[in-house]
Amino acid sequence: MKLAIMQPYFFPYLGYFQGICAVDKYILYDNLAYIKEGWVNRNRYLVTRGTPMYFIAPIKGKSSFAKIKDVELVEERSWRQKLLKSIVVNYKRRPFFEDIYPLVERVVNADVALLTDLCSLSVRTICDYLDITTEMATDRTKFLELEVKLSANEADLQQLFPSMHLNRFERKVIRAIAMCHIEKAEVFVNAIGGRCLYDKEEFKNNNIDLFFIYTYPYSYPQSTPDFYPDLSIIDVLMNCGKEGTRRLLRQYQLI
């Protein structure tokens, strides 16, 4: 079984959904630290005849010590109205606006108070629309005992995971391998940026094959002469529609 584990993001980029397509089971895992100015609650869209700009789901407080699962959205609904207005202004002339805007509107206006619920809804909504059939899981209770162990001092980690064969007992590496074992996954797939953290040999020593998602260079017509890659999936969908986006989803390789 091929497994991927990732934080839920707010309308993430194309490569995130390629990662979902590449596995049998995808865990939206929110029992992790929220990183200030990270990508969990923000992404980029393209301003007509302009350049990429950030859109944000504002949260209460800015603590990087909070877990994603506990982060609350700002209660005032004005930010939702402002975001939707920006989407309309900058995408109303794109070829698939009429198809895609109702999806975006439904997510943004969803009656949810937690960031994780908004992000998970955005991912699931897009997956449903694109007919992505990968099993999606959000059950963090299965890994509570693991997180308790991982909260121990670094000096104690090796004793808490005696059967794990690692040169570096780093929490992120331990978590990924342990969750693969719990899920009985033989293959772990991660974003290409994970190459600086995860080592294929260490995973192999723990009976897991490790692969990374490499997205082939791609482009599509945007509202600007210059092409800007890796924007929110909103930009891809507005310009390419369902079938065009599905074709782009296949433009990757596991390396």
JSON list of N, CA, C and O in Angstrom, two decimals, residues 140-182:
[
{"chain": "A", "resi": 140, "resn": "ARG", "atom": "N", "xyz": [-7.01, 11.38, 13.72]},
{"chain": "A", "resi": 140, "resn": "ARG", "atom": "CA", "xyz": [-5.77, 11.56, 14.46]},
{"chain": "A", "resi": 140, "resn": "ARG", "atom": "C", "xyz": [-5.71, 10.69, 15.71]},
{"chain": "A", "resi": 140, "resn": "ARG", "atom": "O", "xyz": [-4.64, 10.51, 16.29]},
{"chain": "A", "resi": 141, "resn": "THR", "atom": "N", "xyz": [-6.85, 10.14, 16.16]},
{"chain": "A", "resi": 141, "resn": "THR", "atom": "CA", "xyz": [-6.86, 9.36, 17.40]},
{"chain": "A", "resi": 141, "resn": "THR", "atom": "C", "xyz": [-6.02, 8.10, 17.28]},
{"chain": "A", "resi": 141, "resn": "THR", "atom": "O", "xyz": [-5.50, 7.60, 18.26]},
{"chain": "A", "resi": 142, "resn": "LYS", "atom": "N", "xyz": [-5.87, 7.60, 16.05]},
{"chain": "A", "resi": 142, "resn": "LYS", "atom": "CA", "xyz": [-5.08, 6.39, 15.83]},
{"chain": "A", "resi": 142, "resn": "LYS", "atom": "C", "xyz": [-3.61, 6.59, 16.20]},
{"chain": "A", "resi": 142, "resn": "LYS", "atom": "O", "xyz": [-2.90, 5.63, 16.50]},
{"chain": "A", "resi": 143, "resn": "PHE", "atom": "N", "xyz": [-3.17, 7.85, 16.20]},
{"chain": "A", "resi": 143, "resn": "PHE", "atom": "CA", "xyz": [-1.75, 8.13, 16.39]},
{"chain": "A", "resi": 143, "resn": "PHE", "atom": "C", "xyz": [-1.46, 8.89, 17.69]},
{"chain": "A", "resi": 143, "resn": "PHE", "atom": "O", "xyz": [-0.38, 9.46, 17.84]},
{"chain": "A", "resi": 144, "resn": "LEU", "atom": "N", "xyz": [-2.42, 8.88, 18.61]},
{"chain": "A", "resi": 144, "resn": "LEU", "atom": "CA", "xyz": [-2.22, 9.62, 19.86]},
{"chain": "A", "resi": 144, "resn": "LEU", "atom": "C", "xyz": [-1.07, 9.05, 20.69]},
{"chain": "A", "resi": 144, "resn": "LEU", "atom": "O", "xyz": [-0.26, 9.80, 21.25]},
{"chain": "A", "resi": 145, "resn": "GLU", "atom": "N", "xyz": [-0.99, 7.74, 20.78]},
{"chain": "A", "resi": 145, "resn": "GLU", "atom": "CA", "xyz": [0.10, 7.12, 21.54]},
{"chain": "A", "resi": 145, "resn": "GLU", "atom": "C", "xyz": [1.45, 7.45, 20.92]},
{"chain": "A", "resi": 145, "resn": "GLU", "atom": "O", "xyz": [2.43, 7.72, 21.62]},
{"chain": "A", "resi": 146, "resn": "LEU", "atom": "N", "xyz": [1.49, 7.46, 19.60]},
{"chain": "A", "resi": 146, "resn": "LEU", "atom": "CA", "xyz": [2.72, 7.82, 18.90]},
{"chain": "A", "resi": 146, "resn": "LEU", "atom": "C", "xyz": [3.13, 9.25, 19.24]},
{"chain": "A", "resi": 146, "resn": "LEU", "atom": "O", "xyz": [4.32, 9.51, 19.53]},
{"chain": "A", "resi": 147, "resn": "GLU", "atom": "N", "xyz": [2.18, 10.18, 19.24]},
{"chain": "A", "resi": 147, "resn": "GLU", "atom": "CA", "xyz": [2.51, 11.57, 19.53]},
{"chain": "A", "resi": 147, "resn": "GLU", "atom": "C", "xyz": [2.99, 11.76, 20.97]},
{"chain": "A", "resi": 147, "resn": "GLU", "atom": "O", "xyz": [3.84, 12.61, 21.24]},
{"chain": "A", "resi": 148, "resn": "VAL", "atom": "N", "xyz": [2.45, 10.97, 21.89]},
{"chain": "A", "resi": 148, "resn": "VAL", "atom": "CA", "xyz": [2.92, 11.03, 23.27]},
{"chain": "A", "resi": 148, "resn": "VAL", "atom": "C", "xyz": [4.39, 10.63, 23.34]},
{"chain": "A", "resi": 148, "resn": "VAL", "atom": "O", "xyz": [5.21, 11.29, 24.00]},
{"chain": "A", "resi": 149, "resn": "LYS", "atom": "N", "xyz": [4.75, 9.56, 22.66]},
{"chain": "A", "resi": 149, "resn": "LYS", "atom": "CA", "xyz": [6.15, 9.13, 22.63]},
{"chain": "A", "resi": 149, "resn": "LYS", "atom": "C", "xyz": [7.05, 10.20, 21.99]},
{"chain": "A", "resi": 149, "resn": "LYS", "atom": "O", "xyz": [8.15, 10.47, 22.46]},
{"chain": "A", "resi": 150, "resn": "LEU", "atom": "N", "xyz": [6.55, 10.81, 20.92]},
{"chain": "A", "resi": 150, "resn": "LEU", "atom": "CA", "xyz": [7.35, 11.80, 20.21]},
{"chain": "A", "resi": 150, "resn": "LEU", "atom": "C", "xyz": [7.55, 13.07, 21.01]},
{"chain": "A", "resi": 150, "resn": "LEU", "atom": "O", "xyz": [8.44, 13.88, 20.70]},
{"chain": "A", "resi": 151, "resn": "SER", "atom": "N", "xyz": [6.75, 13.29, 22.03]},
{"chain": "A", "resi": 151, "resn": "SER", "atom": "CA", "xyz": [6.90, 14.48, 22.87]},
{"chain": "A", "resi": 151, "resn": "SER", "atom": "C", "xyz": [8.02, 14.33, 23.89]},
{"chain": "A", "resi": 151, "resn": "SER", "atom": "O", "xyz": [8.35, 15.28, 24.59]},
{"chain": "A", "resi": 152, "resn": "ALA", "atom": "N", "xyz": [8.64, 13.17, 23.96]},
{"chain": "A", "resi": 152, "resn": "ALA", "atom": "CA", "xyz": [9.72, 12.93, 24.91]},
{"chain": "A", "resi": 152, "resn": "ALA", "atom": "C", "xyz": [10.98, 13.69, 24.50]},
{"chain": "A", "resi": 152, "resn": "ALA", "atom": "O", "xyz": [11.10, 14.18, 23.38]},
{"chain": "A", "resi": 153, "resn": "ASN", "atom": "N", "xyz": [11.92, 13.77, 25.42]},
{"chain": "A", "resi": 153, "resn": "ASN", "atom": "CA", "xyz": [13.20, 14.40, 25.13]},
{"chain": "A", "resi": 153, "resn": "ASN", "atom": "C", "xyz": [13.92, 13.63, 24.03]},
{"chain": "A", "resi": 153, "resn": "ASN", "atom": "O", "xyz": [13.78, 12.42, 23.90]},
{"chain": "A", "resi": 154, "resn": "GLU", "atom": "N", "xyz": [14.72, 14.36, 23.25]},
{"chain": "A", "resi": 154, "resn": "GLU", "atom": "CA", "xyz": [15.44, 13.72, 22.15]},
{"chain": "A", "resi": 154, "resn": "GLU", "atom": "C", "xyz": [16.31, 12.58, 22.64]},
{"chain": "A", "resi": 154, "resn": "GLU", "atom": "O", "xyz": [16.47, 11.57, 21.94]},
{"chain": "A", "resi": 155, "resn": "ALA", "atom": "N", "xyz": [16.87, 12.72, 23.81]},
{"chain": "A", "resi": 155, "resn": "ALA", "atom": "CA", "xyz": [17.74, 11.68, 24.34]},
{"chain": "A", "resi": 155, "resn": "ALA", "atom": "C", "xyz": [17.01, 10.37, 24.59]},
{"chain": "A", "resi": 155, "resn": "ALA", "atom": "O", "xyz": [17.61, 9.29, 24.61]},
{"chain": "A", "resi": 156, "resn": "ASP", "atom": "N", "xyz": [15.68, 10.45, 24.76]},
{"chain": "A", "resi": 156, "resn": "ASP", "atom": "CA", "xyz": [14.89, 9.25, 25.08]},
{"chain": "A", "resi": 156, "resn": "ASP", "atom": "C", "xyz": [14.25, 8.61, 23.85]},
{"chain": "A", "resi": 156, "resn": "ASP", "atom": "O", "xyz": [13.70, 7.51, 23.95]},
{"chain": "A", "resi": 157, "resn": "LEU", "atom": "N", "xyz": [14.31, 9.27, 22.70]},
{"chain": "A", "resi": 157, "resn": "LEU", "atom": "CA", "xyz": [13.60, 8.77, 21.53]},
{"chain": "A", "resi": 157, "resn": "LEU", "atom": "C", "xyz": [14.08, 7.39, 21.09]},
{"chain": "A", "resi": 157, "resn": "LEU", "atom": "O", "xyz": [13.29, 6.53, 20.72]},
{"chain": "A", "resi": 158, "resn": "GLN", "atom": "N", "xyz": [15.37, 7.19, 21.14]},
{"chain": "A", "resi": 158, "resn": "GLN", "atom": "CA", "xyz": [15.91, 5.90, 20.70]},
{"chain": "A", "resi": 158, "resn": "GLN", "atom": "C", "xyz": [15.42, 4.76, 21.57]},
{"chain": "A", "resi": 158, "resn": "GLN", "atom": "O", "xyz": [15.14, 3.66, 21.09]},
{"chain": "A", "resi": 159, "resn": "GLN", "atom": "N", "xyz": [15.29, 5.02, 22.87]},
{"chain": "A", "resi": 159, "resn": "GLN", "atom": "CA", "xyz": [14.79, 4.00, 23.79]},
{"chain": "A", "resi": 159, "resn": "GLN", "atom": "C", "xyz": [13.30, 3.73, 23.58]},
{"chain": "A", "resi": 159, "resn": "GLN", "atom": "O", "xyz": [12.83, 2.61, 23.77]},
{"chain": "A", "resi": 160, "resn": "LEU", "atom": "N", "xyz": [12.56, 4.77, 23.17]},
{"chain": "A", "resi": 160, "resn": "LEU", "atom": "CA", "xyz": [11.12, 4.62, 22.96]},
{"chain": "A", "resi": 160, "resn": "LEU", "atom": "C", "xyz": [10.80, 3.92, 21.65]},
{"chain": "A", "resi": 160, "resn": "LEU", "atom": "O", "xyz": [9.70, 3.39, 21.48]},
{"chain": "A", "resi": 161, "resn": "PHE", "atom": "N", "xyz": [11.74, 3.92, 20.72]},
{"chain": "A", "resi": 161, "resn": "PHE", "atom": "CA", "xyz": [11.53, 3.27, 19.42]},
{"chain": "A", "resi": 161, "resn": "PHE", "atom": "C", "xyz": [12.68, 2.31, 19.15]},
{"chain": "A", "resi": 161, "resn": "PHE", "atom": "O", "xyz": [13.46, 2.47, 18.21]},
{"chain": "A", "resi": 162, "resn": "PRO", "atom": "N", "xyz": [12.82, 1.26, 19.98]},
{"chain": "A", "resi": 162, "resn": "PRO", "atom": "CA", "xyz": [13.98, 0.36, 19.90]},
{"chain": "A", "resi": 162, "resn": "PRO", "atom": "C", "xyz": [14.05, -0.44, 18.61]},
{"chain": "A", "resi": 162, "resn": "PRO", "atom": "O", "xyz": [15.14, -0.85, 18.21]},
{"chain": "A", "resi": 163, "resn": "SER", "atom": "N", "xyz": [12.92, -0.67, 17.95]},
{"chain": "A", "resi": 163, "resn": "SER", "atom": "CA", "xyz": [12.93, -1.49, 16.74]},
{"chain": "A", "resi": 163, "resn": "SER", "atom": "C", "xyz": [13.19, -0.68, 15.48]},
{"chain": "A", "resi": 163, "resn": "SER", "atom": "O", "xyz": [13.28, -1.24, 14.38]},
{"chain": "A", "resi": 164, "resn": "MET", "atom": "N", "xyz": [13.31, 0.65, 15.62]},
{"chain": "A", "resi": 164, "resn": "MET", "atom": "CA", "xyz": [13.50, 1.50, 14.46]},
{"chain": "A", "resi": 164, "resn": "MET", "atom": "C", "xyz": [14.97, 1.63, 14.14]},
{"chain": "A", "resi": 164, "resn": "MET", "atom": "O", "xyz": [15.79, 1.88, 15.03]},
{"chain": "A", "resi": 165, "resn": "HIS", "atom": "N", "xyz": [15.33, 1.42, 12.88]},
{"chain": "A", "resi": 165, "resn": "HIS", "atom": "CA", "xyz": [16.73, 1.46, 12.45]},
{"chain": "A", "resi": 165, "resn": "HIS", "atom": "C", "xyz": [17.01, 2.81, 11.79]},
{"chain": "A", "resi": 165, "resn": "HIS", "atom": "O", "xyz": [16.72, 3.01, 10.61]},
{"chain": "A", "resi": 166, "resn": "LEU", "atom": "N", "xyz": [17.57, 3.72, 12.57]},
{"chain": "A", "resi": 166, "resn": "LEU", "atom": "CA", "xyz": [17.83, 5.07, 12.09]},
{"chain": "A", "resi": 166, "resn": "LEU", "atom": "C", "xyz": [19.21, 5.54, 12.50]},
{"chain": "A", "resi": 166, "resn": "LEU", "atom": "O", "xyz": [19.70, 5.21, 13.59]},
{"chain": "A", "resi": 167, "resn": "ASN", "atom": "N", "xyz": [19.83, 6.32, 11.64]},
{"chain": "A", "resi": 167, "resn": "ASN", "atom": "CA", "xyz": [21.07, 7.00, 12.01]},
{"chain": "A", "resi": 167, "resn": "ASN", "atom": "C", "xyz": [20.76, 8.29, 12.76]},
{"chain": "A", "resi": 167, "resn": "ASN", "atom": "O", "xyz": [21.53, 8.70, 13.63]},
{"chain": "A", "resi": 168, "resn": "ARG", "atom": "N", "xyz": [19.62, 8.92, 12.41]},
{"chain": "A", "resi": 168, "resn": "ARG", "atom": "CA", "xyz": [19.21, 10.16, 13.05]},
{"chain": "A", "resi": 168, "resn": "ARG", "atom": "C", "xyz": [17.81, 9.97, 13.62]},
{"chain": "A", "resi": 168, "resn": "ARG", "atom": "O", "xyz": [16.86, 9.75, 12.87]},
{"chain": "A", "resi": 169, "resn": "PHE", "atom": "N", "xyz": [17.69, 10.07, 14.93]},
{"chain": "A", "resi": 169, "resn": "PHE", "atom": "CA", "xyz": [16.37, 9.90, 15.55]},
{"chain": "A", "resi": 169, "resn": "PHE", "atom": "C", "xyz": [15.68, 11.27, 15.61]},
{"chain": "A", "resi": 169, "resn": "PHE", "atom": "O", "xyz": [15.57, 11.89, 16.66]},
{"chain": "A", "resi": 170, "resn": "GLU", "atom": "N", "xyz": [15.20, 11.70, 14.45]},
{"chain": "A", "resi": 170, "resn": "GLU", "atom": "CA", "xyz": [14.48, 12.96, 14.35]},
{"chain": "A", "resi": 170, "resn": "GLU", "atom": "C", "xyz": [12.98, 12.69, 14.36]},
{"chain": "A", "resi": 170, "resn": "GLU", "atom": "O", "xyz": [12.50, 11.73, 13.75]},
{"chain": "A", "resi": 171, "resn": "ARG", "atom": "N", "xyz": [12.25, 13.57, 15.02]},
{"chain": "A", "resi": 171, "resn": "ARG", "atom": "CA", "xyz": [10.82, 13.32, 15.23]},
{"chain": "A", "resi": 171, "resn": "ARG", "atom": "C", "xyz": [10.05, 13.16, 13.92]},
{"chain": "A", "resi": 171, "resn": "ARG", "atom": "O", "xyz": [9.20, 12.28, 13.79]},
{"chain": "A", "resi": 172, "resn": "LYS", "atom": "N", "xyz": [10.33, 14.01, 12.95]},
{"chain": "A", "resi": 172, "resn": "LYS", "atom": "CA", "xyz": [9.58, 13.94, 11.69]},
{"chain": "A", "resi": 172, "resn": "LYS", "atom": "C", "xyz": [9.81, 12.61, 10.98]},
{"chain": "A", "resi": 172, "resn": "LYS", "atom": "O", "xyz": [8.89, 12.04, 10.40]},
{"chain": "A", "resi": 173, "resn": "VAL", "atom": "N", "xyz": [11.04, 12.14, 11.03]},
{"chain": "A", "resi": 173, "resn": "VAL", "atom": "CA", "xyz": [11.38, 10.86, 10.38]},
{"chain": "A", "resi": 173, "resn": "VAL", "atom": "C", "xyz": [10.72, 9.71, 11.13]},
{"chain": "A", "resi": 173, "resn": "VAL", "atom": "O", "xyz": [10.13, 8.80, 10.53]},
{"chain": "A", "resi": 174, "resn": "ILE", "atom": "N", "xyz": [10.82, 9.73, 12.45]},
{"chain": "A", "resi": 174, "resn": "ILE", "atom": "CA", "xyz": [10.20, 8.69, 13.26]},
{"chain": "A", "resi": 174, "resn": "ILE", "atom": "C", "xyz": [8.71, 8.64, 13.03]},
{"chain": "A", "resi": 174, "resn": "ILE", "atom": "O", "xyz": [8.12, 7.57, 12.86]},
{"chain": "A", "resi": 175, "resn": "ARG", "atom": "N", "xyz": [8.08, 9.81, 13.01]},
{"chain": "A", "resi": 175, "resn": "ARG", "atom": "CA", "xyz": [6.63, 9.88, 12.82]},
{"chain": "A", "resi": 175, "resn": "ARG", "atom": "C", "xyz": [6.24, 9.24, 11.49]},
{"chain": "A", "resi": 175, "resn": "ARG", "atom": "O", "xyz": [5.30, 8.43, 11.42]},
{"chain": "A", "resi": 176, "resn": "ALA", "atom": "N", "xyz": [6.92, 9.60, 10.42]},
{"chain": "A", "resi": 176, "resn": "ALA", "atom": "CA", "xyz": [6.56, 9.08, 9.09]},
{"chain": "A", "resi": 176, "resn": "ALA", "atom": "C", "xyz": [6.70, 7.56, 9.04]},
{"chain": "A", "resi": 176, "resn": "ALA", "atom": "O", "xyz": [5.81, 6.86, 8.56]},
{"chain": "A", "resi": 177, "resn": "ILE", "atom": "N", "xyz": [7.81, 7.04, 9.54]},
{"chain": "A", "resi": 177, "resn": "ILE", "atom": "CA", "xyz": [8.03, 5.59, 9.50]},
{"chain": "A", "resi": 177, "resn": "ILE", "atom": "C", "xyz": [7.05, 4.87, 10.40]},
{"chain": "A", "resi": 177, "resn": "ILE", "atom": "O", "xyz": [6.47, 3.84, 10.03]},
{"chain": "A", "resi": 178, "resn": "ALA", "atom": "N", "xyz": [6.82, 5.41, 11.60]},
{"chain": "A", "resi": 178, "resn": "ALA", "atom": "CA", "xyz": [5.89, 4.77, 12.53]},
{"chain": "A", "resi": 178, "resn": "ALA", "atom": "C", "xyz": [4.47, 4.75, 11.97]},
{"chain": "A", "resi": 178, "resn": "ALA", "atom": "O", "xyz": [3.75, 3.74, 12.10]},
{"chain": "A", "resi": 179, "resn": "MET", "atom": "N", "xyz": [4.05, 5.84, 11.35]},
{"chain": "A", "resi": 179, "resn": "MET", "atom": "CA", "xyz": [2.71, 5.88, 10.78]},
{"chain": "A", "resi": 179, "resn": "MET", "atom": "C", "xyz": [2.58, 4.90, 9.60]},
{"chain": "A", "resi": 179, "resn": "MET", "atom": "O", "xyz": [1.53, 4.29, 9.40]},
{"chain": "A", "resi": 180, "resn": "CYS", "atom": "N", "xyz": [3.64, 4.75, 8.83]},
{"chain": "A", "resi": 180, "resn": "CYS", "atom": "CA", "xyz": [3.64, 3.74, 7.77]},
{"chain": "A", "resi": 180, "resn": "CYS", "atom": "C", "xyz": [3.46, 2.35, 8.35]},
{"chain": "A", "resi": 180, "resn": "CYS", "atom": "O", "xyz": [2.68, 1.53, 7.82]},
{"chain": "A", "resi": 181, "resn": "HIS", "atom": "N", "xyz": [4.16, 2.07, 9.44]},
{"chain": "A", "resi": 181, "resn": "HIS", "atom": "CA", "xyz": [4.02, 0.75, 10.08]},
{"chain": "A", "resi": 181, "resn": "HIS", "atom": "C", "xyz": [2.61, 0.55, 10.63]},
{"chain": "A", "resi": 181, "resn": "HIS", "atom": "O", "xyz": [2.03, -0.53, 10.49]},
{"chain": "A", "resi": 182, "resn": "ILE", "atom": "N", "xyz": [2.06, 1.58, 11.24]},
{"chain": "A", "resi": 182, "resn": "ILE", "atom": "CA", "xyz": [0.70, 1.48, 11.79]},
{"chain": "A", "resi": 182, "resn": "ILE", "atom": "C", "xyz": [-0.31, 1.22, 10.67]},
{"chain": "A", "resi": 182, "resn": "ILE", "atom": "O", "xyz": [-1.24, 0.42, 10.82]}
]
